[in-house]
Short mmCIF file of C-alpha atoms in Angstrom, two decimals:
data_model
loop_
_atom_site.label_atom_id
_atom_site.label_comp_id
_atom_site.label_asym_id
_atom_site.label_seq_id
_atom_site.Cartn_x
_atom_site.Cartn_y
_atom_site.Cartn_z
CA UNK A 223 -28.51 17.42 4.85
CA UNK A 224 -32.17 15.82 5.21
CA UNK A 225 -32.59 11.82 5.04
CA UNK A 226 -28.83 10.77 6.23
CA UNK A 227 -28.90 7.56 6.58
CA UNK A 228 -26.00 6.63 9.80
CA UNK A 229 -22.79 4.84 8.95
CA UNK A 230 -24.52 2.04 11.04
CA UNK A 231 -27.64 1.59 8.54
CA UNK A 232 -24.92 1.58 5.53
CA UNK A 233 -22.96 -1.10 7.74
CA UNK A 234 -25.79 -3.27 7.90
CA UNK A 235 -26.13 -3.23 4.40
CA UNK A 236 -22.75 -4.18 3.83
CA UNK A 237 -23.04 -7.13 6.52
CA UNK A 238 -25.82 -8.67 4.51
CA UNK A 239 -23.85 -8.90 1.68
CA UNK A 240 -20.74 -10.19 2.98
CA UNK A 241 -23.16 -12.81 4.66
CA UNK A 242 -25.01 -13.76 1.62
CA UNK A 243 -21.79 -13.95 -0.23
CA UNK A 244 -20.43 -16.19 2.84
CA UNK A 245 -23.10 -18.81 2.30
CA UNK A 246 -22.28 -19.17 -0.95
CA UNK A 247 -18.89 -18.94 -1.65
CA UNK A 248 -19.17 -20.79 -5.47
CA UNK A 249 -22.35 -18.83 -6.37
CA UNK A 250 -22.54 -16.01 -8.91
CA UNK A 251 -23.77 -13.11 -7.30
CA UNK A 252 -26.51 -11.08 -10.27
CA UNK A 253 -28.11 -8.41 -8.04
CA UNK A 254 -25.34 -6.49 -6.07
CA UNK A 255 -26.88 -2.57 -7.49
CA UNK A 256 -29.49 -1.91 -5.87
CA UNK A 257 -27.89 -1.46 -2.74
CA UNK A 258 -26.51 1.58 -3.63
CA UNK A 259 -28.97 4.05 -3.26
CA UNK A 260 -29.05 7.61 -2.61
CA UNK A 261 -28.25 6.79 1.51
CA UNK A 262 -25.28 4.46 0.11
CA UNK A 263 -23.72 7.22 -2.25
CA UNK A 264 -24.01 9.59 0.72
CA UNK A 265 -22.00 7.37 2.82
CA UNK A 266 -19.62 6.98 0.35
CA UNK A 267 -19.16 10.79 -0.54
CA UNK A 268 -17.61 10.92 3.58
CA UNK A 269 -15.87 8.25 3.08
CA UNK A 270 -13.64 9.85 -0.14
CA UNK A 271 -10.98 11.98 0.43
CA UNK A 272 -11.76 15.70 0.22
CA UNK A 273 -8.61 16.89 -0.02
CA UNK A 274 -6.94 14.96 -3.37
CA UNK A 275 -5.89 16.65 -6.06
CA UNK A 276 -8.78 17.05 -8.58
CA UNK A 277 -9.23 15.58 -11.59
CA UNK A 278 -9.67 16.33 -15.63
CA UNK A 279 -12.73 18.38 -14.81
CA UNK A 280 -11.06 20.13 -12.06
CA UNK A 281 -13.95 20.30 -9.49
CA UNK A 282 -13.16 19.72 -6.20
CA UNK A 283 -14.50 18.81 -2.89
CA UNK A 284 -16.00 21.84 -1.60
CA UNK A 285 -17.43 22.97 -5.24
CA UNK A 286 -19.23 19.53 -5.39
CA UNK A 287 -20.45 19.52 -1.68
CA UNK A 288 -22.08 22.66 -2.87
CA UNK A 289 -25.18 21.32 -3.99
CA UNK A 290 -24.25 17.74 -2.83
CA UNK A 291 -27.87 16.53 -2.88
CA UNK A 292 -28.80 16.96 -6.18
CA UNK A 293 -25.43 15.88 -7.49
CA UNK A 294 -25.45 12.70 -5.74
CA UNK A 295 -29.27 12.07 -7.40
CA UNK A 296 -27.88 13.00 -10.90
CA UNK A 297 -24.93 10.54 -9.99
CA UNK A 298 -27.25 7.68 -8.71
CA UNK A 299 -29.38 8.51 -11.66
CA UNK A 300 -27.11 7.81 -14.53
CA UNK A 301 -25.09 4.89 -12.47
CA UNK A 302 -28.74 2.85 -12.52
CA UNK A 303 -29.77 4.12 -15.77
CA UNK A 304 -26.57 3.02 -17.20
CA UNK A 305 -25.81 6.72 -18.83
CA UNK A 306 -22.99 7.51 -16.57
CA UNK A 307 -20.17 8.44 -18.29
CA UNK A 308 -16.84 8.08 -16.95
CA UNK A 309 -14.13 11.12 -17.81
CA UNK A 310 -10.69 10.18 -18.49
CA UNK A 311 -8.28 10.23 -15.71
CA UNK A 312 -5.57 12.75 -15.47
CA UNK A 313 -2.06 11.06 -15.33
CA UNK A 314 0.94 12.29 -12.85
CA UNK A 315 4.01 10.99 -12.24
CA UNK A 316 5.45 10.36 -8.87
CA UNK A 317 9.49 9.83 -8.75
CA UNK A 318 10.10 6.40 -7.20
CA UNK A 319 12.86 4.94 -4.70
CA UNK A 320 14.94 3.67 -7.67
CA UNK A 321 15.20 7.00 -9.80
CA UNK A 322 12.08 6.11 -12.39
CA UNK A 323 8.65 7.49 -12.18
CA UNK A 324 5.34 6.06 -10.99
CA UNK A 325 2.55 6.99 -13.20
CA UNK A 326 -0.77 7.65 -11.59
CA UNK A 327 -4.37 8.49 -12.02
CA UNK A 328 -6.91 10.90 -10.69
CA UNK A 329 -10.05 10.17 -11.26
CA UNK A 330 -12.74 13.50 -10.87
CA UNK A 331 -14.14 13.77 -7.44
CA UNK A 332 -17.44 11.96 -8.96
CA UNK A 333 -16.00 9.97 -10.16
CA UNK A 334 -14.33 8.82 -7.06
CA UNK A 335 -17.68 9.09 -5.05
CA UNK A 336 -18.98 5.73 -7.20
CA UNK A 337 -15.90 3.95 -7.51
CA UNK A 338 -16.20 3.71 -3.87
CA UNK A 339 -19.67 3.18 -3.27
CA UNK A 340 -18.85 -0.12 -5.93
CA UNK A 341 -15.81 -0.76 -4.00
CA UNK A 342 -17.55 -0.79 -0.64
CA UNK A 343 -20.59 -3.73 -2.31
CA UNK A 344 -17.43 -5.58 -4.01
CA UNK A 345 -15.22 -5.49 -1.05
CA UNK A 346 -17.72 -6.99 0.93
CA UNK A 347 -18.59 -9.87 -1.38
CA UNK A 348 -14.60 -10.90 -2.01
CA UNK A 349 -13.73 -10.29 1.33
CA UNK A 350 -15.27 -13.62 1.83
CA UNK A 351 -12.90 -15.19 -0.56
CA UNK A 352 -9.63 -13.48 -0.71
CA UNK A 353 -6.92 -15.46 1.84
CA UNK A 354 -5.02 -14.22 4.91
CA UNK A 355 -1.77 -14.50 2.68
CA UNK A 356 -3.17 -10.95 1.31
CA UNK A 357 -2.31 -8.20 2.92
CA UNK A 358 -3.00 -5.13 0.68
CA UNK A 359 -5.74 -2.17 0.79
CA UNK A 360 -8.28 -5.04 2.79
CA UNK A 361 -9.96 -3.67 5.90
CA UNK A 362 -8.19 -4.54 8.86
CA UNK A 363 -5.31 -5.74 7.74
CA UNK A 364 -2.33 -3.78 7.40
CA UNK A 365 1.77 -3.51 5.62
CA UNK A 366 2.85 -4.00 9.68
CA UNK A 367 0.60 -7.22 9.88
CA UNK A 368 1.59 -8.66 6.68
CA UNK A 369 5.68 -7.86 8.25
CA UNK A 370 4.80 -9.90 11.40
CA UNK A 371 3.26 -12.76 9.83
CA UNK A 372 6.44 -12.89 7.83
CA UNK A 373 8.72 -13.09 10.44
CA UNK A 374 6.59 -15.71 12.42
CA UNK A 375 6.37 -18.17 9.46
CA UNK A 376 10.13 -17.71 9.01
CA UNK A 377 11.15 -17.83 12.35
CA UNK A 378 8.73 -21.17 12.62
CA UNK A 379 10.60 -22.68 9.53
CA UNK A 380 14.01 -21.46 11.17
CA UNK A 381 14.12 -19.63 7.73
CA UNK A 382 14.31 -20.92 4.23
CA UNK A 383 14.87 -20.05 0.72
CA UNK A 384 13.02 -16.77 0.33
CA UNK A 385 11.66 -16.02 -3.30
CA UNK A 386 11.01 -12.21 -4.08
CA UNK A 387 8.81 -11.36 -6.64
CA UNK A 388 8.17 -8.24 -8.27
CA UNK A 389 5.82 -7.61 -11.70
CA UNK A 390 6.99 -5.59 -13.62
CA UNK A 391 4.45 -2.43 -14.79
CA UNK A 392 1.42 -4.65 -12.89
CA UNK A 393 -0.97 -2.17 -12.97
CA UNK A 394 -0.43 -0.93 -16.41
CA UNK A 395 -0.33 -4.79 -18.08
CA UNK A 396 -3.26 -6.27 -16.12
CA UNK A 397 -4.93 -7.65 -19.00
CA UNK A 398 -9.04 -6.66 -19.50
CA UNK A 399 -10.13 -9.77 -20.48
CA UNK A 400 -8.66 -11.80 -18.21
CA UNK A 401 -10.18 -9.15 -15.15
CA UNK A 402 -13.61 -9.88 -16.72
CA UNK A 403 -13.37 -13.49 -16.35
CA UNK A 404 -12.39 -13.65 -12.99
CA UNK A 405 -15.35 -11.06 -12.19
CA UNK A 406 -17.67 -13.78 -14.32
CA UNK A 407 -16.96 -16.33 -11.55
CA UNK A 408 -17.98 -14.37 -8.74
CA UNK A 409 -19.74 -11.07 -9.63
CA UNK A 410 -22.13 -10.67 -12.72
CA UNK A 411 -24.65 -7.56 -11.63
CA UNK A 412 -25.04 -5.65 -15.03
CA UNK A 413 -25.03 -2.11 -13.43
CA UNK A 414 -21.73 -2.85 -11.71
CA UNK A 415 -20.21 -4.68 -14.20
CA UNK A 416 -21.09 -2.44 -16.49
CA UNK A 417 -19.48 0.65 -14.82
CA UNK A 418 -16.03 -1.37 -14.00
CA UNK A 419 -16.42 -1.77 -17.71
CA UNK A 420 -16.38 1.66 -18.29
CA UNK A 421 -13.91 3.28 -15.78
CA UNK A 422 -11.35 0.27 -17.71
CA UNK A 423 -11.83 2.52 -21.08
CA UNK A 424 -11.88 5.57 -19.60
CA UNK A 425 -8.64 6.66 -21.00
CA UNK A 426 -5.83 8.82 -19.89
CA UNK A 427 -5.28 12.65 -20.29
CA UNK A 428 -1.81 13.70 -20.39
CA UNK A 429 -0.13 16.20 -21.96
CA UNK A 430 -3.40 17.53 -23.44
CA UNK A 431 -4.09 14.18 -25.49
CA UNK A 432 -6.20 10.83 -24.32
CA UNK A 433 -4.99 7.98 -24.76
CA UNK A 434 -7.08 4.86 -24.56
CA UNK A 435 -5.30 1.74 -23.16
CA UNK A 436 -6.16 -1.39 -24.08
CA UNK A 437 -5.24 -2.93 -20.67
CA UNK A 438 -4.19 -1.96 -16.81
CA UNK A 439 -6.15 0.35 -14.46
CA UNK A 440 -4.90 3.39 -13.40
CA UNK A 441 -2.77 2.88 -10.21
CA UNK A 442 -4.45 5.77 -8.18
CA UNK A 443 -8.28 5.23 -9.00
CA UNK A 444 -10.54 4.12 -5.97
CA UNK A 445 -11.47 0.84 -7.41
CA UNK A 446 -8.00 -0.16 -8.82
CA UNK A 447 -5.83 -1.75 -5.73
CA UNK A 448 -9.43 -4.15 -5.34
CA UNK A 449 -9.77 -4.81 -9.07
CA UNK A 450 -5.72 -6.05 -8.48
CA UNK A 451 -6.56 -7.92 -5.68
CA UNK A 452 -9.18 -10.14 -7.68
CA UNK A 453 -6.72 -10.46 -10.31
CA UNK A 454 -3.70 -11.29 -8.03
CA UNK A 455 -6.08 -13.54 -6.00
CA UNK A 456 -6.52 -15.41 -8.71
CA UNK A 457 -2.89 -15.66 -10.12
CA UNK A 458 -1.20 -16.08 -7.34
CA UNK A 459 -2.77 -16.86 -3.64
CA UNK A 460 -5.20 -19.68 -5.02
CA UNK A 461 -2.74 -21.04 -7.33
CA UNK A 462 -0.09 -20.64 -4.26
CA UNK A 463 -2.73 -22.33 -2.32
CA UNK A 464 -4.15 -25.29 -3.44
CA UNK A 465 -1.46 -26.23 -6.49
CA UNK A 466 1.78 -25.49 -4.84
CA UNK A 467 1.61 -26.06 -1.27
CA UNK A 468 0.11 -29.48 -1.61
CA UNK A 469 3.24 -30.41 -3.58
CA UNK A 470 6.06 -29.05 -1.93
CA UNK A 471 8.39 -31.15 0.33
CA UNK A 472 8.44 -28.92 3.32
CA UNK A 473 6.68 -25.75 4.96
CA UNK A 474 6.01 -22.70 2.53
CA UNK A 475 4.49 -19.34 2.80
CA UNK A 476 3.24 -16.60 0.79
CA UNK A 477 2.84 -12.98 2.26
CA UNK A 478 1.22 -10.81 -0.59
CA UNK A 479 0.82 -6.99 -0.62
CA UNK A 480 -1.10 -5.54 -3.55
CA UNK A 481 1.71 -6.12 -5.74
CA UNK A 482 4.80 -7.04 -3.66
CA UNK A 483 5.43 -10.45 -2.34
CA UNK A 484 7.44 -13.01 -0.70
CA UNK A 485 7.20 -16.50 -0.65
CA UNK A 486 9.23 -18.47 1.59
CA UNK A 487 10.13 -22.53 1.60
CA UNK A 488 11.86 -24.18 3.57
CA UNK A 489 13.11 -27.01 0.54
CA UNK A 490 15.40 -25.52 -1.89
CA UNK A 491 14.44 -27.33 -4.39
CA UNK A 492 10.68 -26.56 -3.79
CA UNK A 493 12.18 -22.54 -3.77
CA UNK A 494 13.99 -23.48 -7.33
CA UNK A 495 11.06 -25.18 -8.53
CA UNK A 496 9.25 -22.36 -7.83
CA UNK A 497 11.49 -20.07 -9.70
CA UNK A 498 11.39 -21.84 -12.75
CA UNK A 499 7.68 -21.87 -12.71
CA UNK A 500 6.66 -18.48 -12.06
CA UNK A 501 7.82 -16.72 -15.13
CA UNK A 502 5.08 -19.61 -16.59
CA UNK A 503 2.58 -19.07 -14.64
CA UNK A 504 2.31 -14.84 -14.52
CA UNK A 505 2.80 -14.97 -18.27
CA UNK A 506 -0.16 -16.99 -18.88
CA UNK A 507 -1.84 -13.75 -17.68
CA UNK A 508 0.20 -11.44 -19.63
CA UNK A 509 2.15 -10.24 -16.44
CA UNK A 510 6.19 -9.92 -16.86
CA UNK A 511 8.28 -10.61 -13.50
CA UNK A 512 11.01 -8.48 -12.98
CA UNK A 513 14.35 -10.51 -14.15
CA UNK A 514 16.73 -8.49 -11.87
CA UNK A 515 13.98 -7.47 -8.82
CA UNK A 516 12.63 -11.57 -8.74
CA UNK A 517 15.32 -13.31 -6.84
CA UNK A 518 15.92 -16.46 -5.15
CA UNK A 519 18.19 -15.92 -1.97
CA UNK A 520 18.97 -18.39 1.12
CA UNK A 521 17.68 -16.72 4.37
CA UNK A 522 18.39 -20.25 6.52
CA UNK A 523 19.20 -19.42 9.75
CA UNK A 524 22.69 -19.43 11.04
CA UNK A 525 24.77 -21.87 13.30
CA UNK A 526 25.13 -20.77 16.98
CA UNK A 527 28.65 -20.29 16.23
CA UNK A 528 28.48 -18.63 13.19
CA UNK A 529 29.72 -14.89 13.06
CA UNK A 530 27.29 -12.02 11.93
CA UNK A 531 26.50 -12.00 8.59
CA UNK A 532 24.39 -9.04 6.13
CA UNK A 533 24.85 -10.79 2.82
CA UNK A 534 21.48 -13.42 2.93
CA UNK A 535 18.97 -10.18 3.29
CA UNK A 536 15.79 -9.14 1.82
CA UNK A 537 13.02 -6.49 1.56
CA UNK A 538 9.56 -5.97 1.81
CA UNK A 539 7.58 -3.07 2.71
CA UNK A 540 10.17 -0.62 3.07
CA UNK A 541 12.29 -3.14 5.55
CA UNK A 542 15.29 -4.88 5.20
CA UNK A 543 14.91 -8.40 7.26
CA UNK A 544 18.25 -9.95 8.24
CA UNK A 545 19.49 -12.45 10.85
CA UNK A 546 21.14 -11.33 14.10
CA UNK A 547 21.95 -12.48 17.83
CA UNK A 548 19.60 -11.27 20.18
CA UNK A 549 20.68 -10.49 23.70
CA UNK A 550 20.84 -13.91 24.79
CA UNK A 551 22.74 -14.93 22.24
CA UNK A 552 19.81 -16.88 19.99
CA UNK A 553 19.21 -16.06 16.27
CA UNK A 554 16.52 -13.86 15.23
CA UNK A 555 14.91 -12.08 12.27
CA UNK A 556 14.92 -8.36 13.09
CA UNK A 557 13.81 -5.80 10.79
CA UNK A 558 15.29 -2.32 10.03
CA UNK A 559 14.72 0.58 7.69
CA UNK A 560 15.97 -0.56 4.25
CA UNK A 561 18.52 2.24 3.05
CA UNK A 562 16.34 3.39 -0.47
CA UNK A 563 13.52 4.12 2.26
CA UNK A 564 16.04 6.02 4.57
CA UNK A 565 17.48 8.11 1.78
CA UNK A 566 14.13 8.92 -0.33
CA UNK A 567 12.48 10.10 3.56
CA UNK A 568 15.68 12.17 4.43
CA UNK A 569 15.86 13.71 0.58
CA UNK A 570 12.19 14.71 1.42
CA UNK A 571 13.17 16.88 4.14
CA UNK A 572 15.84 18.49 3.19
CA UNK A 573 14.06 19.44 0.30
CA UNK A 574 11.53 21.45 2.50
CA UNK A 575 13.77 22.37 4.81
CA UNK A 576 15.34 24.11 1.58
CA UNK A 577 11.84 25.32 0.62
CA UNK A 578 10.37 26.49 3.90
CA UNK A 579 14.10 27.84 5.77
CA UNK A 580 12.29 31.66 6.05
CA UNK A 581 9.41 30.25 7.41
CA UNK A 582 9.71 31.20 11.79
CA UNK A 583 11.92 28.33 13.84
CA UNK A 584 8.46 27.53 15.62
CA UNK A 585 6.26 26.49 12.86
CA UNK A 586 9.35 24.67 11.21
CA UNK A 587 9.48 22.79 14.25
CA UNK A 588 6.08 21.90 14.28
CA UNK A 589 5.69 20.81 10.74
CA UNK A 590 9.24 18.51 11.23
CA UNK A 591 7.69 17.18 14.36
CA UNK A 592 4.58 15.92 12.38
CA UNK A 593 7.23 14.74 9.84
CA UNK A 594 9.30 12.60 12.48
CA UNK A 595 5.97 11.33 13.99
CA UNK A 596 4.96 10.25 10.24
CA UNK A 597 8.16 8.15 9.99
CA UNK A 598 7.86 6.93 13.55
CA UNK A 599 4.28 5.81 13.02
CA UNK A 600 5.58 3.42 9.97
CA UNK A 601 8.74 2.15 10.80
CA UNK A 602 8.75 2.32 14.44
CA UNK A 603 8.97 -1.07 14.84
CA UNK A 604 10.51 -3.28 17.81
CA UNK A 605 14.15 -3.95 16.60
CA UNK A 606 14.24 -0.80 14.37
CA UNK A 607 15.59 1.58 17.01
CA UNK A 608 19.01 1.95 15.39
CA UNK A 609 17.56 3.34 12.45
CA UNK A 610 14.93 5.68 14.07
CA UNK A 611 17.40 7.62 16.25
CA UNK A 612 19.90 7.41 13.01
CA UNK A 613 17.08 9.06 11.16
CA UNK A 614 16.25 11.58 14.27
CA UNK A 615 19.52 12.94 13.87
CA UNK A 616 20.20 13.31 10.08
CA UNK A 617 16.85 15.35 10.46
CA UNK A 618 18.37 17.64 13.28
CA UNK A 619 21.00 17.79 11.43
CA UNK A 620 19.85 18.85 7.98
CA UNK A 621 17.65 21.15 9.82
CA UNK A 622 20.86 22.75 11.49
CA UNK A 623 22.45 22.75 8.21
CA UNK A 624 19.86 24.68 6.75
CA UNK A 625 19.38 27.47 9.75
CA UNK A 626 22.90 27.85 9.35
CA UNK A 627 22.65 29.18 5.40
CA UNK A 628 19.97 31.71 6.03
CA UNK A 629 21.78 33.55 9.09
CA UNK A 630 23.63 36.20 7.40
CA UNK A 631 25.78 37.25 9.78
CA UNK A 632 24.99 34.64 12.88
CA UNK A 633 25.96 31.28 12.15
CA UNK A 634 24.30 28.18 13.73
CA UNK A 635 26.58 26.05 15.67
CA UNK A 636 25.85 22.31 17.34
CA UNK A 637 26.17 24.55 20.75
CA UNK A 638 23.87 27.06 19.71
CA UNK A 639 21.30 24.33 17.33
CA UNK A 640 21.25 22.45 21.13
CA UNK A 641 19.73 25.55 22.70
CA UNK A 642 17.26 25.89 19.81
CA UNK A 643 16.11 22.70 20.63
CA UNK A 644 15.32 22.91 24.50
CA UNK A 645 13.23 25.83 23.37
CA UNK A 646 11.25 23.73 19.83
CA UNK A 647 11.86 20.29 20.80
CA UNK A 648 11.31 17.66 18.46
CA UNK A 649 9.76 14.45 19.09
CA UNK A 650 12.48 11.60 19.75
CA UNK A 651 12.42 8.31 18.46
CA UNK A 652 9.48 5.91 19.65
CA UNK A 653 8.74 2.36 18.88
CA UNK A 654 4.85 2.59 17.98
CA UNK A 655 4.05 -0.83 16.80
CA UNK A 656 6.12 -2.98 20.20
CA UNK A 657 5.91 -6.91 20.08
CA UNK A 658 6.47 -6.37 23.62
CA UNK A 659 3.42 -3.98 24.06
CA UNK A 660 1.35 -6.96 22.59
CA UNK A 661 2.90 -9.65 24.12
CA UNK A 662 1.99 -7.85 27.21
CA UNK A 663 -1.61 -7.39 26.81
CA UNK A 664 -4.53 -10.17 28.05
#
C-alpha cells in the first residue's frame, strides 16, 4: 500500500473541521468534500468492519481489499463527480426482546467505506453542536456514561417523576424532508449532501423485490444512527433545552440514547405537562410515541422508614433502576439486569449450547468464557452483582444440562459437572465498570 497517509494526518484533518465548525456554531458550512480524498477514503476503509455480513452485491472484505487501490480511486472518483450510485440495501430481521422483529440494513462493503468517510467530516462538524444529554453512537461517550449521569441527576433531585419515552418505528418514519432541513441549517456541501440524498432513496431488497421508501434510513447503515442524531437533536435535546427547562418549576433532566430516553423532573406537574405535550411535539415531525412503552411513573425517593418497595421502577439500556437501602441504611438508586435482557442473553446460550454440545468440553469452555466475559463487560456494573453471579450459574447450569443429553450412557451430575469445572474453568462474575474503582483514582 504506497502513499498511506497515518491515522494522525487524517486526525488533523478532522480537528480542523471540528475547529472551524466550533467558531462558528450558526454558520452554514458549503465546502466539507474536499477533504475526503484518496488518503481520507483509505482511512476510512480500516476503520469499517471487515467482517459484516455483505451486502446486495455480495462482495466482501477480502474480495474488495483485493485491488483496494484502484477501487478506492473509482470510489473517490464517482463520490466527487457526483456519478456514484448507491445499491439498495439488503433487509434482515433481527428478533427483538419483546417477541417482534428488528428490521435492518446492509449496505455493500462500498458502500459502507463512504458512508463513513461522510460520517467521519459530519461527525466532526455536529459534534460541536449536539449536547451532553446525548449519549448515542458519539465518540467518547458511551450506554454506561449515559447510566451514570442518570443516576447522579436523580440521586441530586432525590428522584422525581421519570418520563419514558419510546418512538415507535423511529428509524423507519424519520421523515426526508424534515432531515434535509435540519442538514440546511448546518451542512449544505453539494457532494455530501448530495450522496446523503442518495443513500435516503436507495431502496430496500427483500425477498427478491426493492422497495423504495419514501421516508426512514435503514437502521444498520453507517451513516444512519448520525443522520438520527441530527434529527433527534433537533426534536428533542434543543427543544428539551432551551423551551422546556426554562419553564419548568423545579430541576429536570434528559438522558438521550439514539432512540431511547428518559427525562426526569422533579415537579409533577412539570412531568404531566410534559406528557401531554410530547405526543404534540414528535408528531409535528411525523414521529408516533409508543402509547403503552411512553409512561409517566413516580421514582421519588422513599422515607427512611419506609419498607422496600419494586413497584416505582424503570429501564433504560438494558437496566432496571430501582430504590434500595444501602448498607448504612440510606436510600439509593442501584441498577440491575432488567429480566427481558436476562432471559434474551440466557436463551442465546442455550441455544448454542444446543448447537455446538459435540463440539470437545475445552473449546466449549472457551467460547462460553468469551460469552460470560461479553455479559460481564456490559452489565458488570457496581450494584449489579446479584444478577451477574445469578446469570454465572444459569450458564453452568444450562451447560450441565446440555453435557448431560449427549452422554449416552454416562450421565453428568452437579458432583461430576464440579470436577469438569476445576479442569475448564469459567470466568466468575466481575464488576468491570466499579464507581469505587473511579472514585478511587486521582
Amino acid at each position: 500500500m504506497t502513499g498511506q497517509l497515518s491515522p494522525t494526518s487524517v486526525s488533523t484533518k478532522l480537528q480542523r473541521i471540528a475547529e472551524l465548525a466550533r467558531r462558528a456554531p450558526c454558520t452554514v458550512l458549503t465546502t466539507l468534500a474536499h477533504h475526503i480524498d484518496i488518503d481520507f477514503l483509505r482511512e476510512a476503509y480500516c476503520r469499517t468492519r471487515k467482517d459484516g455480513a455483505p451486502g446486495v452485491d455480495g462482495q466482501r472484505a477480502e474480495a474488495y481489499a483485493a485491488d483496494l487501490e484502484k477501487n478506492l480511486q473509482s470510489l473517490l472518483d464517482r463520490f466527487k463527480a457526483g456519478t456514484y450510485r448507491a445499491p439498495p440495501v439488503r433487509r434482515v430481521h433481527i428478533p427483538k426482546g419483546d417477541g417482534t422483529l428488528r428490521p435492518l440494513g446492509i449496505p455493500t462493503f462500498e458502500d459502507k467505506i463512504l458512508q463513513r468517510a461522510v460520517t467521519m467530516v459530519l461527525e466532526a462538524v455536529y459534534e460541536q453542536d449536539f449536547l451532553p444529554c446525548s449519549f448515542g453512537f458519539r465518540p467518547g461517550r458511551s450506554a454506561h456514561q449515559a447510566l451514570e449521569t442518570l443516576r447522579n441527576g436523580l440521586m441530586e433531585m432525590h428522584g422525581g417523576i421519570v418520563v419514558e419515552l419510546d418512538i415507535r418505528r423511529f428509524y423507519d418514519t424519520l421523515e426526508h424532508h424534515r432531515l434535509r432541513q435540519f442538514l440546511d441549517q448546518r451542512v449544505r456541501d453539494g457532494v455530501i449532501r448530495c450522496a446523503i440524498d442518495k443513500w435516503l432513496k436507495a431502496g430496500v431488497l427483500e425477498d427478491g423485490c426493492i422497495t423504495q421508501p419514501a421516508e426512514g434510513t435503514p437502521q444498520g447503515g453507517v451513516i444512519s444512527p448520525l443522520l438520527a442524531n441530527i434529527y433527534l437533536h433537533q426534536v428533542l435535546d434543543l427543544w428539551f433545552e432551551r423551551d422546556v427547562k426554562p419553564r419548568t418549576h423545579g430541576a429536570a433532566i434528559l438522558i438521550r440514547y439514539a432512540d431511547d430516553a428518559v427525562l426526569a423532573f422533579e415537579s409533577e406537574v412539570d412531568a404531566r405537562r410534559m406528557m401531554d405535550v410530547l405526543p404534540k411535539r414528535f408528531g409535528k415531525y411525523g414521529l408516533t410515541l409508543h402509547p403503552e412503552k411512553t409512561r409517566l411513573l413516580p421514582f421519588k425517593r422513599p422515607h427512611l422508614g419506609a419498607p422496600k418497595s419494586d413497584n416505582d421502577t424503570f429501564d433504560l439500556l438494558g437496566f432496571t433502576h430501582y430504590w434500595t437501602k444501602s448498607s448504612k441504611g440510606f436510600w439509593v438508586i442501584k441498577r440491575k439486569t432488567a429480566k427481558s435482557r436476562f432471559h434474551r442473553a440466557l436463551k442465546r446460550v442455550t441455544e448454542w449450547c444446543k448447537e455446538n454440545r459435540h463440539m470437545p468440553v475445552r473449546k466449549q469452555a472457551q467460547a462460553l468464557g468469551k460469552k460470560l466475559q461479553g455479559h460481564y463487560g456490559y452489565y458488570g456494573i457496581t450494584g449489579n452483582s446479584q444478577s451477574l453471579a445469578r446469570y454465572y450459574h444459569e450458564v453452568c447450569a444450562v451447560w450441565r444440562r446440555w453435557l448431560d443429553r449427549r452422554a449416552q450412557h454416562r450421565h453428568m451430575p452437579w458432583t461430576r459437572f464440579h470436577r469438569l469445572l476445576e479442569r475448564h474453568p469459567l470466568p466468575g462474575p466481575v464488576c468491570v465498570h466499579s464507581l469505587y474503582r473511579k472514585e478511587a483514582k486521582p
